[in-house]
Amino acid sequence: MCGIFGIVTRDDQPMGDTLLGAARRLSYRGYDSVGAATIDGGKRIDLRKDVGKVDDVAPRLGLSEMIGRRGIVQLRWATFGAPSQVNAQPHLDSDGDMVGAHNGNVVNNVALRQEFMAEGLTVRSTNDGESCVHAVERYVNQGLDMVEAIRRAYHVLEGDYAFVIASVHDERLYAFKKGSGLVVGLGGDFTCCSSDLPSLLPLTNRIVRLRDGEIVVMEPDGVSLWSVANGARIDRDPEVFTQGMDAAVKGGYPHFMLKEIHEQPDVARELLHLFDASKHVDVMTAAMQSANRLYYVGCGTSYHAGIVGSVYAARLAGRSAVPVLAPQFVAQFGPTLTKDDAVVFVSQSGETKDVLNALDVAERAGARCMGLVNVLGSTLAHRSRPYLPLACGYEISVPATKTFLNQVLAFLYLAMRMGGHDTKVLHGVPDLIEHTIATAAPQVDRILPDVNHRNDLYTLGYGLTYGIALEGALKLKEITYAHCEGMLSTEFKHGPLSAVDDGYPVVFVVGPDDVPLLISAINEVTVRGGRAIAIAEPDSRLTGNAHDVVALPVGGPLLNPILATIPLQLLSYRMSVARGHDPDFPRNLSKTLTVD
Ligand code: F6R
């Protein structure tokens, strides 16, 4: 989902590789167009952009040969305006004196375009990034300096976005933040900004994080921050980050997804160490326990972790926690939310717009807003009181794997602490995960021929494995493009059973306590010709009833959901590859969804 990067240096120099490097680091967010602009000492703007991936557009347009002392690169994921050369960013102002690009959405774009055209400005595209440029241009034309023009533009441009712009009339780069992420890096003799922190870290670790309603003026040797609200200067010291970008390589695996699946034992270990030492765990569990009502809010995979987490909270701490999709939380629980309620927002990216919208609502109601977040420095991490890191490092592959496992583990840990249980028993989890990865892979390969030719299947679970079934189905549909529905096993007979015919695959995720209940559901499928595949601890009752059993190590009912996730990850990965898809970057999807 769109990414921007800008850099200002002292002298003209080859800038293309720096811009391309940043674009590649931002590419995990998903995009359909690439564009770059440089400005040299002769005040010439070189703008090159087109539809396509970085490795396709860059050689075609010679992006690596671009020279200048200021540069902007943008990856566009189309929302306003079809993917096209003219809608690709950056955009020029009317007379080609300014160039800018944004990340996010300007929701009054259509009305603004009409206004700008009526004012005689040259509007070339239907993209809202261009409206950002014209909004600044309008006020520069009225004689305001850049910072004042940006302050005015900020109020005109409705929505959530971050924006970077440069003018040929000075030597600076300007950016501002309103809802979308924007971080600034100080390099000594250069300054840069980007939509996310990891993309800056290979260049510098001295970071200034912008807040909403702040403008940054960047020069080669430093920055100044200005408040949109009152025009006053803001003082903020840079933070020094130690995290590197080394993880962002495939490390010998054919895909990031497989690498990230194999990283699960390590990240689980890391999470447990971190939680054991964190004082925030106590703060969080105390707030969760004392809240009048408790909600677990997220989207997609993160929501599924919340579902499992809510069963843990009930079983281990007698605490009711309502798992809810972020936009539905706004609609359903927003109106009744009070300051006595608590919300745990769970998100890999910490930038999902649907989640941040829900956070806005919860904050306005005065509810206690806490977070489980993977990306450090993200908006959610910044606004949570407190947040716990998911400790997964970079997750590059679009389908979430290791972050899901650590979300579930984090919820288990919090539930145990809420219920006064000793979390030391969790220290065996990383080894169990490792064992599961090793033993599940050949079993999954065995069942692959029975499912891979089908474009329609179900995954069913119950209780603690309900959320795992939903997650397995999401993963399957996300990267195989087959239709797969996750469902509570008991609901299958209330309708979907009619889909079952000869060989129809139904995957059952079976917790050790739920075998008798699931055996009925398995037989309802097999007697109608369906192919029942169980993912479960070894159990003769299952081997006697299902066609295939993917056997998990014995971890007991609480750990079973974590271990059962792994064969489903591997199955979706293997199916995706067997179908010739790229599991890391499924079509139409983006890693970070910063739009409504
Ligand atoms: C699926 C997936 C998505 C995300 C969802 C929320 O594999 O990754 O369903 O879980 O878009 O994203 P975050 O967790 O970043 O808020």
Tab-separated table of N, CA and C in Angstrom, residues 277-285 386-389 414:
chain	number	residue	atom	x	y	z
A	277	ALA	N	10.554	-10.515	30.756
A	277	ALA	CA	11.316	-9.403	31.320
A	277	ALA	C	10.544	-8.083	31.302
A	278	SER	N	9.391	-8.082	30.657
A	278	SER	CA	8.708	-6.802	30.431
A	278	SER	C	7.816	-6.399	31.601
A	279	LYS	N	7.986	-5.158	32.037
A	279	LYS	CA	7.089	-4.679	33.101
A	279	LYS	C	5.724	-4.316	32.512
A	280	HIS	N	5.680	-4.156	31.203
A	280	HIS	CA	4.400	-3.807	30.567
A	280	HIS	C	3.380	-4.943	30.621
A	281	VAL	N	3.874	-6.188	30.769
A	281	VAL	CA	2.946	-7.316	30.831
A	281	VAL	C	2.030	-7.158	32.043
A	282	ASP	N	2.618	-6.812	33.178
A	282	ASP	CA	1.799	-6.638	34.394
A	282	ASP	C	0.834	-5.474	34.247
A	283	VAL	N	1.348	-4.393	33.675
A	283	VAL	CA	0.494	-3.214	33.490
A	283	VAL	C	-0.704	-3.593	32.624
A	284	MET	N	-0.404	-4.348	31.587
A	284	MET	CA	-1.454	-4.692	30.626
A	284	MET	C	-2.461	-5.674	31.236
A	285	THR	N	-1.949	-6.703	31.889
A	285	THR	CA	-2.886	-7.693	32.442
A	285	THR	C	-3.738	-7.064	33.552
A	386	PRO	N	-0.063	0.404	27.456
A	386	PRO	CA	1.191	0.292	26.737
A	386	PRO	C	0.993	-0.625	25.534
A	387	TYR	N	2.080	-0.866	24.795
A	387	TYR	CA	2.005	-1.912	23.780
A	387	TYR	C	3.060	-2.953	24.096
A	388	LEU	N	2.789	-4.175	23.643
A	388	LEU	CA	3.794	-5.236	23.750
A	388	LEU	C	4.228	-5.589	22.342
A	389	PRO	N	5.530	-5.675	22.112
A	389	PRO	CA	5.999	-6.002	20.765
A	389	PRO	C	5.827	-7.487	20.467
A	414	LEU	N	-0.724	-13.729	28.102
A	414	LEU	CA	-1.477	-12.725	28.867
A	414	LEU	C	-2.614	-13.380	29.656
